[in-house]
mmCIF file of C-alpha atoms and ligand atoms in Angstrom:
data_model
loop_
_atom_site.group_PDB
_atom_site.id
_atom_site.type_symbol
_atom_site.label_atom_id
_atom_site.label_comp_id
_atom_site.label_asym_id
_atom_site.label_seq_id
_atom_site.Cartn_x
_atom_site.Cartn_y
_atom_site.Cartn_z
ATOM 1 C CA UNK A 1 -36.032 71.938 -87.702
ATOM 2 C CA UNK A 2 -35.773 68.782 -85.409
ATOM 3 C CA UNK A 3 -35.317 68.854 -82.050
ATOM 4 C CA UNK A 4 -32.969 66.676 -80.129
ATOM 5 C CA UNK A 5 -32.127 66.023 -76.296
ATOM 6 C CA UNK A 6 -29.427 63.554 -74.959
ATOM 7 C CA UNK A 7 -28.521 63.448 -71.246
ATOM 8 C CA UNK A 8 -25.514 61.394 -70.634
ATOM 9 C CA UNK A 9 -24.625 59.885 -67.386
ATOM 10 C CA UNK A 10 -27.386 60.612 -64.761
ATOM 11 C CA UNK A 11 -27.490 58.867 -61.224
ATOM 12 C CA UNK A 12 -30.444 58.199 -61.167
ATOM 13 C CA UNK A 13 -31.796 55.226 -63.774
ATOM 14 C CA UNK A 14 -34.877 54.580 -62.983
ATOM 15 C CA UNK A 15 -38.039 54.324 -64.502
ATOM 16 C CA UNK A 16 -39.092 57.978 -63.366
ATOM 17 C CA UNK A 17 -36.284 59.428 -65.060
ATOM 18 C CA UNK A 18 -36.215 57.764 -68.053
ATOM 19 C CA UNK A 19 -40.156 59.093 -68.279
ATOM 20 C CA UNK A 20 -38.966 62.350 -67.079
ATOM 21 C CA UNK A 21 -36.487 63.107 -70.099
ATOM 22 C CA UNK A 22 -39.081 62.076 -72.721
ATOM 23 C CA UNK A 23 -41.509 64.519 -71.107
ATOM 24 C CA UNK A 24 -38.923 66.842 -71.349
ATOM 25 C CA UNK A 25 -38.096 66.203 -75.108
ATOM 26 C CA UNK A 26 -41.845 66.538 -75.516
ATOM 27 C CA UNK A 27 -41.176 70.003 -74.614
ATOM 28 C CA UNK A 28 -39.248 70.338 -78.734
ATOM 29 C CA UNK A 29 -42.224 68.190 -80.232
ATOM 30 C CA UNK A 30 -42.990 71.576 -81.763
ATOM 31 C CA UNK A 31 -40.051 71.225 -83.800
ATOM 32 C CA UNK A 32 -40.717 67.539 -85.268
ATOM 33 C CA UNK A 33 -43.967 66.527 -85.688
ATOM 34 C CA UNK A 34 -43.225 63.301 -87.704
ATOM 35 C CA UNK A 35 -41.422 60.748 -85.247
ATOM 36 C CA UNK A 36 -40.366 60.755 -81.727
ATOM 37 C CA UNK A 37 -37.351 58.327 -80.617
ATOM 38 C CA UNK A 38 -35.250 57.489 -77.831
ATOM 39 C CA UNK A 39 -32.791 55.510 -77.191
ATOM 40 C CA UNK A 40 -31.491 54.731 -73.900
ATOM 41 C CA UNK A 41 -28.418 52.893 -72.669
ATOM 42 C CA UNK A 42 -27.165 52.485 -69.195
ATOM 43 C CA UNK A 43 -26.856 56.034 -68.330
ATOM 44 C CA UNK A 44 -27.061 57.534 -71.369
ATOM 45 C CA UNK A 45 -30.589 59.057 -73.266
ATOM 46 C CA UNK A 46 -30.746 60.329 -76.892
ATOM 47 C CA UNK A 47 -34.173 61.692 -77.979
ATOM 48 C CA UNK A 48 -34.946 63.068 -81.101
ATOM 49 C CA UNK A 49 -38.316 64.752 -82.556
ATOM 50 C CA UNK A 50 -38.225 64.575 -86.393
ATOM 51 C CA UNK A 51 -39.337 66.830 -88.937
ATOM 52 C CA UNK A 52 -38.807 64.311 -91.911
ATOM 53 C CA UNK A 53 -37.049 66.013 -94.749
ATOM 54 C CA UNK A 54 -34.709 63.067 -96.322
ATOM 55 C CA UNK A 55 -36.330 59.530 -96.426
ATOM 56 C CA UNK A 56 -38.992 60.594 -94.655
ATOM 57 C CA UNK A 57 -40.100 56.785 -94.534
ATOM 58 C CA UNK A 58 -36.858 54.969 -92.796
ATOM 59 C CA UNK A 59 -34.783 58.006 -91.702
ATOM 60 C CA UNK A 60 -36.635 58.188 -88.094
ATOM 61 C CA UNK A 61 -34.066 58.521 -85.414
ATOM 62 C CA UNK A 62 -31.744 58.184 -83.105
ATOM 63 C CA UNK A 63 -29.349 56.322 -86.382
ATOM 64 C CA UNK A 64 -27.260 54.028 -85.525
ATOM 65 C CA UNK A 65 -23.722 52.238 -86.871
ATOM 66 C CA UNK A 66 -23.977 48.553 -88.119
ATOM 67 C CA UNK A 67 -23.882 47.339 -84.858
ATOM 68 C CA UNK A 68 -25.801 49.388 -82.988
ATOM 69 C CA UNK A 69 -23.020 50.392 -81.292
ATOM 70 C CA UNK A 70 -22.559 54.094 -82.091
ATOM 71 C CA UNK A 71 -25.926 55.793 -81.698
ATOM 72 C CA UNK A 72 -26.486 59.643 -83.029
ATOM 73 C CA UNK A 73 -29.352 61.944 -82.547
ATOM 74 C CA UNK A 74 -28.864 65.043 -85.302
ATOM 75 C CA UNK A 75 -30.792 67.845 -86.147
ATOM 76 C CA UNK A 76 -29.822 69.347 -89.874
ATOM 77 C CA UNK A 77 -29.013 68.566 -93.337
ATOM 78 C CA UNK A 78 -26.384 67.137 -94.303
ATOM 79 C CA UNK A 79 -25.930 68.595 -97.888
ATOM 80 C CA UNK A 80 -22.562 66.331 -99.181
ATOM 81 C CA UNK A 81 -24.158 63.185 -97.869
ATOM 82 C CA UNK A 82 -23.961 61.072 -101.032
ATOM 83 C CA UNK A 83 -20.389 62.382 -101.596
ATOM 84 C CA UNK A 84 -19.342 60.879 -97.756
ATOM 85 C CA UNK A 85 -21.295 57.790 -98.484
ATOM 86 C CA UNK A 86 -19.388 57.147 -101.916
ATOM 87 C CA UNK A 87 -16.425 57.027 -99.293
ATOM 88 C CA UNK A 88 -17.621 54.772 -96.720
ATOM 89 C CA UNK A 89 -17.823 51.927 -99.715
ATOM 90 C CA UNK A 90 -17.068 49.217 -96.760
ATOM 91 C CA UNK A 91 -20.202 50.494 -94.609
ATOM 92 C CA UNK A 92 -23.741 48.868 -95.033
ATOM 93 C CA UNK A 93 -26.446 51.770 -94.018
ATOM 94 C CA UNK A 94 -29.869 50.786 -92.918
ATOM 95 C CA UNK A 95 -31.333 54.241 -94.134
ATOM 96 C CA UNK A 96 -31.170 56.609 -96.646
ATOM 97 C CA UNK A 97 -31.104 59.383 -94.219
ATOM 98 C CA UNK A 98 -28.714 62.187 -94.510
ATOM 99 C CA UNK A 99 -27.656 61.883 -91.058
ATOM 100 C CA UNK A 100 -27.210 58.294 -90.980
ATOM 101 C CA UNK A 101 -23.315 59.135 -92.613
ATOM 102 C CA UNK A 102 -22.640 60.614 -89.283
ATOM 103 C CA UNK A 103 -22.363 57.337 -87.216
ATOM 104 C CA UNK A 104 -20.695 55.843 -90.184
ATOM 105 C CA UNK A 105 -17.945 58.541 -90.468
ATOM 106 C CA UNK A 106 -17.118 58.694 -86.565
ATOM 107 C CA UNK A 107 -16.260 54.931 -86.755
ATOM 108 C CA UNK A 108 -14.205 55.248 -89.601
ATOM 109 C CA UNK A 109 -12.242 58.631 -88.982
ATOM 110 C CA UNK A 110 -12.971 59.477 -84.647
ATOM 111 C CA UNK A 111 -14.762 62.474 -84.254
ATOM 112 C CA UNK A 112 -11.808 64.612 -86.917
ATOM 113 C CA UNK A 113 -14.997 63.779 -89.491
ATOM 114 C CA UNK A 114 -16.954 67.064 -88.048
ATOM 115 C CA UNK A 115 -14.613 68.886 -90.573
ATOM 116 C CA UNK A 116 -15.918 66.626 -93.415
ATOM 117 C CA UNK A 117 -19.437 67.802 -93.228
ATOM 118 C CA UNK A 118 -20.784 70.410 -94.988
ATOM 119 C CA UNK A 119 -24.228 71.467 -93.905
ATOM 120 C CA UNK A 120 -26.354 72.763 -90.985
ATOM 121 C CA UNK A 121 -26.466 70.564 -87.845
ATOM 122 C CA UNK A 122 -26.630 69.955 -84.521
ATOM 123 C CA UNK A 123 -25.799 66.648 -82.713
ATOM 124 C CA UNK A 124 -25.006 64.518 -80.628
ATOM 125 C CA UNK A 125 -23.068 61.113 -80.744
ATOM 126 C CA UNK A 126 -22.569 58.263 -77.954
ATOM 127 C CA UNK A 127 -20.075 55.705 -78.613
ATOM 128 C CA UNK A 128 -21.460 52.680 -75.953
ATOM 129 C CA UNK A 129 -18.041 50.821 -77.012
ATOM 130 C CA UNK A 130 -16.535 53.181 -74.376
ATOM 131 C CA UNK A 131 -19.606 55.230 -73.400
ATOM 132 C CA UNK A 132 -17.593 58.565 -74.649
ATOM 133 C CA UNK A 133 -19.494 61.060 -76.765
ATOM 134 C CA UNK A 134 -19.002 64.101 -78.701
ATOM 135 C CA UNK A 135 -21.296 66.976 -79.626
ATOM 136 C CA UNK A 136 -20.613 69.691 -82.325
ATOM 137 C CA UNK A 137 -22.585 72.487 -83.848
ATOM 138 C CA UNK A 138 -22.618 73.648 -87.721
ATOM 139 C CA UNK A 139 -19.531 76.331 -88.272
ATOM 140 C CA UNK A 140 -22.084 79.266 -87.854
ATOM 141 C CA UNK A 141 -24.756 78.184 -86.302
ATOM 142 C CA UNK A 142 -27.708 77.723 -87.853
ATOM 143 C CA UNK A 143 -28.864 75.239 -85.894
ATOM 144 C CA UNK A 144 -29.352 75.996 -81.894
ATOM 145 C CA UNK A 145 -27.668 74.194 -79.728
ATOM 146 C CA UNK A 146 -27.360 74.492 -75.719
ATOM 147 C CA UNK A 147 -25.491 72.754 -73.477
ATOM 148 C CA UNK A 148 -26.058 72.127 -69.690
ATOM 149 C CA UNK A 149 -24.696 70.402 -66.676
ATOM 150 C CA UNK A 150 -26.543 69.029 -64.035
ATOM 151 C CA UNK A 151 -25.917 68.781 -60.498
ATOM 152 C CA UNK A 152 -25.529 64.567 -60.433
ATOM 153 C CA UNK A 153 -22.722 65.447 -62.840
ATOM 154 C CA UNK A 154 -24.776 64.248 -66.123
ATOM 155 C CA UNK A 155 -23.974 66.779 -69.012
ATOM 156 C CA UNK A 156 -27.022 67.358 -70.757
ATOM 157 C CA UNK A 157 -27.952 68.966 -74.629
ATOM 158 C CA UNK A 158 -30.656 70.426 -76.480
ATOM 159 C CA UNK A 159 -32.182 72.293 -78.983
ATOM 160 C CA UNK A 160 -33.908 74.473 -76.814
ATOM 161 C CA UNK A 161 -33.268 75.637 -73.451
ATOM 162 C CA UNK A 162 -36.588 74.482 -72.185
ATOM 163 C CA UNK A 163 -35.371 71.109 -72.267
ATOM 164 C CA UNK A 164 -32.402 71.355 -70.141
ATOM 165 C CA UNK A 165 -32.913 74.834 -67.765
ATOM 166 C CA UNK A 166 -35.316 72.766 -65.320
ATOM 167 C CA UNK A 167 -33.029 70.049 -64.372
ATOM 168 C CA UNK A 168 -29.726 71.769 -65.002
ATOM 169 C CA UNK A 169 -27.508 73.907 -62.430
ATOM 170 C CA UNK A 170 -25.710 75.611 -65.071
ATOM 171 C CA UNK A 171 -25.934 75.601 -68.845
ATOM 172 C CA UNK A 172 -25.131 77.449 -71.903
ATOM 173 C CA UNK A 173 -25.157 78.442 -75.992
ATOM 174 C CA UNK A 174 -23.297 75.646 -77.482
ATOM 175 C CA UNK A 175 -20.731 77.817 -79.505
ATOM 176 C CA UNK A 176 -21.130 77.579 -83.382
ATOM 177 C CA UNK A 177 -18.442 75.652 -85.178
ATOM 178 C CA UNK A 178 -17.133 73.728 -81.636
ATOM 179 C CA UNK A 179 -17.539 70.307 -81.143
ATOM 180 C CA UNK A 180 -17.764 69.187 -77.196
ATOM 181 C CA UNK A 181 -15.817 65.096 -76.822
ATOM 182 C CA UNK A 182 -16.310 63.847 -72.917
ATOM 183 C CA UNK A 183 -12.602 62.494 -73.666
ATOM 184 C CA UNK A 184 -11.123 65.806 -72.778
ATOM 185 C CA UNK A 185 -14.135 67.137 -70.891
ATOM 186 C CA UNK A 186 -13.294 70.283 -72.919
ATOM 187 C CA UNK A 187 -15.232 72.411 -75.753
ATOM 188 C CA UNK A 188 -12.751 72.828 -78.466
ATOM 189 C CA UNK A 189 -13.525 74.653 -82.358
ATOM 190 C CA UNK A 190 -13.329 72.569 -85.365
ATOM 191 C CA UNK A 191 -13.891 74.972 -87.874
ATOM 192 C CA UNK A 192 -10.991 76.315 -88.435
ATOM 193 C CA UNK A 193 -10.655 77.782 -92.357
ATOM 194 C CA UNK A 194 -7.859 79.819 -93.342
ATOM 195 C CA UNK A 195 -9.546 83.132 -93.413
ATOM 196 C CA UNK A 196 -10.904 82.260 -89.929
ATOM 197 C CA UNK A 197 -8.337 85.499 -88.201
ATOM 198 C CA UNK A 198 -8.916 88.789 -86.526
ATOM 199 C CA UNK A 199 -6.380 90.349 -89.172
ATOM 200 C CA UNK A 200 -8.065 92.840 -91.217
ATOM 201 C CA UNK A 201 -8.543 91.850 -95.034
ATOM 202 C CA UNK A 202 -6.252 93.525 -97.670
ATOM 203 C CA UNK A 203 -8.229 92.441 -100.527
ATOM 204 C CA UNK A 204 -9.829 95.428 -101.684
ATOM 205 C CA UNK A 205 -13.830 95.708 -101.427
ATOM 206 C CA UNK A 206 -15.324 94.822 -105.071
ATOM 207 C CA UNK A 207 -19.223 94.516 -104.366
ATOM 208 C CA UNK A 208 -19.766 93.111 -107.696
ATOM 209 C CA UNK A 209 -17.640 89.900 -107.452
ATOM 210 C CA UNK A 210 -19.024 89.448 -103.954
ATOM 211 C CA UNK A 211 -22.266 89.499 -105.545
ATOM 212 C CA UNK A 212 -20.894 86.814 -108.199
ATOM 213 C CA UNK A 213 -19.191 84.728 -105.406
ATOM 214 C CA UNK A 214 -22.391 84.264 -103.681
ATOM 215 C CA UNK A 215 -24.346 83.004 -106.867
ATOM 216 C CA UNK A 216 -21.862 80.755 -107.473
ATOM 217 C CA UNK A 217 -21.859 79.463 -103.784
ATOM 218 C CA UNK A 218 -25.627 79.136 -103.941
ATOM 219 C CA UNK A 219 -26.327 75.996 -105.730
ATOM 220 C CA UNK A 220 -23.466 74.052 -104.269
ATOM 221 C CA UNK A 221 -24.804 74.451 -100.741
ATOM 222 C CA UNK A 222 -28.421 74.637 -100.938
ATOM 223 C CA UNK A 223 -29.728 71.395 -102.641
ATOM 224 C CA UNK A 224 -32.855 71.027 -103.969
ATOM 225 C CA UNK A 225 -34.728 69.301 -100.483
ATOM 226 C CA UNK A 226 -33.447 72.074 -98.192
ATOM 227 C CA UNK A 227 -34.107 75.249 -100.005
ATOM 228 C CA UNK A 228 -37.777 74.158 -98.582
ATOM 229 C CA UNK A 229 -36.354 75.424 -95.602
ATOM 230 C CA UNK A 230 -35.561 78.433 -95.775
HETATM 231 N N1 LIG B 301 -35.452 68.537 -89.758
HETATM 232 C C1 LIG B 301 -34.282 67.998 -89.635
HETATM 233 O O1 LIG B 301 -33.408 68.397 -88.854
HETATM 234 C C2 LIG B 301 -34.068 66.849 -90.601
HETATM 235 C C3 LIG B 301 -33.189 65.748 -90.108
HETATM 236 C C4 LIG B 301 -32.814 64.814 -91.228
HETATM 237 N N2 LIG B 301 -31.984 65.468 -92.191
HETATM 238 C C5 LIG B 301 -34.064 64.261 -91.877
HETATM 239 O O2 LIG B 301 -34.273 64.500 -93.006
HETATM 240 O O3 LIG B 301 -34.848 63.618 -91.271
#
């Protein structure tokens, strides 16, 4: 599981809020019993309850870039991590995490990278070099997301509604495979694949290579850490 919580851009920065969103990421503490982080900058909170699946020892978050300057708070796996990395050969990482790739990737290819991933997750990322940030949800997702706005004009996520449907006028289900950028202001879907149309399929129905399909999918998606989870 994991549970994270960012609020970005509230009015009011004081002390009482800043103590007000942890208690309210308290609220997912259910979901990540290992290590609870925040980080906080200017306006901007990303909190993160961790149930420690990959490098349980350094992996605690919010993860960061090399400079601190891109901060992400994630809740999944992601499985092709080592496969990114091998990619990002001019990147120093301070973890082993899985997730750590994330803050890597953004600086390297802007937020386009969602469509690199392949996993289950849930994040979100804040960029303080221009204090933009991006959200996006697994292509059908498994992890829960919601998204919420609140009435000082902060826009607000979680991984559970009780974290958000207190101090938010209006909030939703983030949708599965959509990534949210505060560029646009604007919810748009990254997953795209080909198949992804309402046109009905003209291959015929053959049960038995479905069947072999899905074996063969299996062990390329699932490694060996995450098949705990399910
Ligand atoms: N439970 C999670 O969402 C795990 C987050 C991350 N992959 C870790 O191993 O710490």
């Amino acid at each position: 599981m994991c549970g994270i919580l960012a609020v970005l851009g509230v009015a009011d920065v004081s002390l009482a809020k800043r103590s007000r969103i942890i208690e309210l990421s308290r609220r997912l503490r259910h979901r990540g019993p290992d290590w609870s982080g925040i980080h906080c900058y200017q306006d901007c909170y990303l909190a993160h309850q961790r149930l420690a699946i990959v490098d349980p020892t350094s992996g605690d978050q919010p993860l960061y870039n090399e400079e601190k300057s891109v901060v992400v708070t994630v809740n999944g796996e992601i499985y092709n991590h080592e496969d990114l990395k091998a990619k990002l050969k001019s990147h120093k990482f301070q973890t082993a995490s899985d997730c750590e790739v994330i803050a890597h990737l953004y600086e390297e290819y802007g937020e386009e990278f969602v469509d690199m991933l392949d996993g289950m997750f849930a994040f979100v990322l804040l960029d303080t070099r221009d204090k933009s940030f991006i959200a996006a949800r697994d292509a059908i997702g498994i992890c829960p997301l919601y998204m919420g706005w609140g009435l000082d004009g902060s826009v607000w996520f979680s991984s559970e509604m009780k974290a958000l449907s207190d101090d938010c006028e209006r909030f939703i289900s983030f949708p599965p495979g959509h990534l949210y950028s505060s560029k646009t202001g604007s919810l748009r879907r990254w997953y795209n694949p080909p198949w992804f149309s309402e046109s009905i399929p003209s291959t015929p129905y053959n049960p038995l290579l479905l069947r072999q399909t899905f074996e063969k999918a299996r062990p390329i998606f699932i490694p060996y850490e995450a098949q705990n989870l399910f």
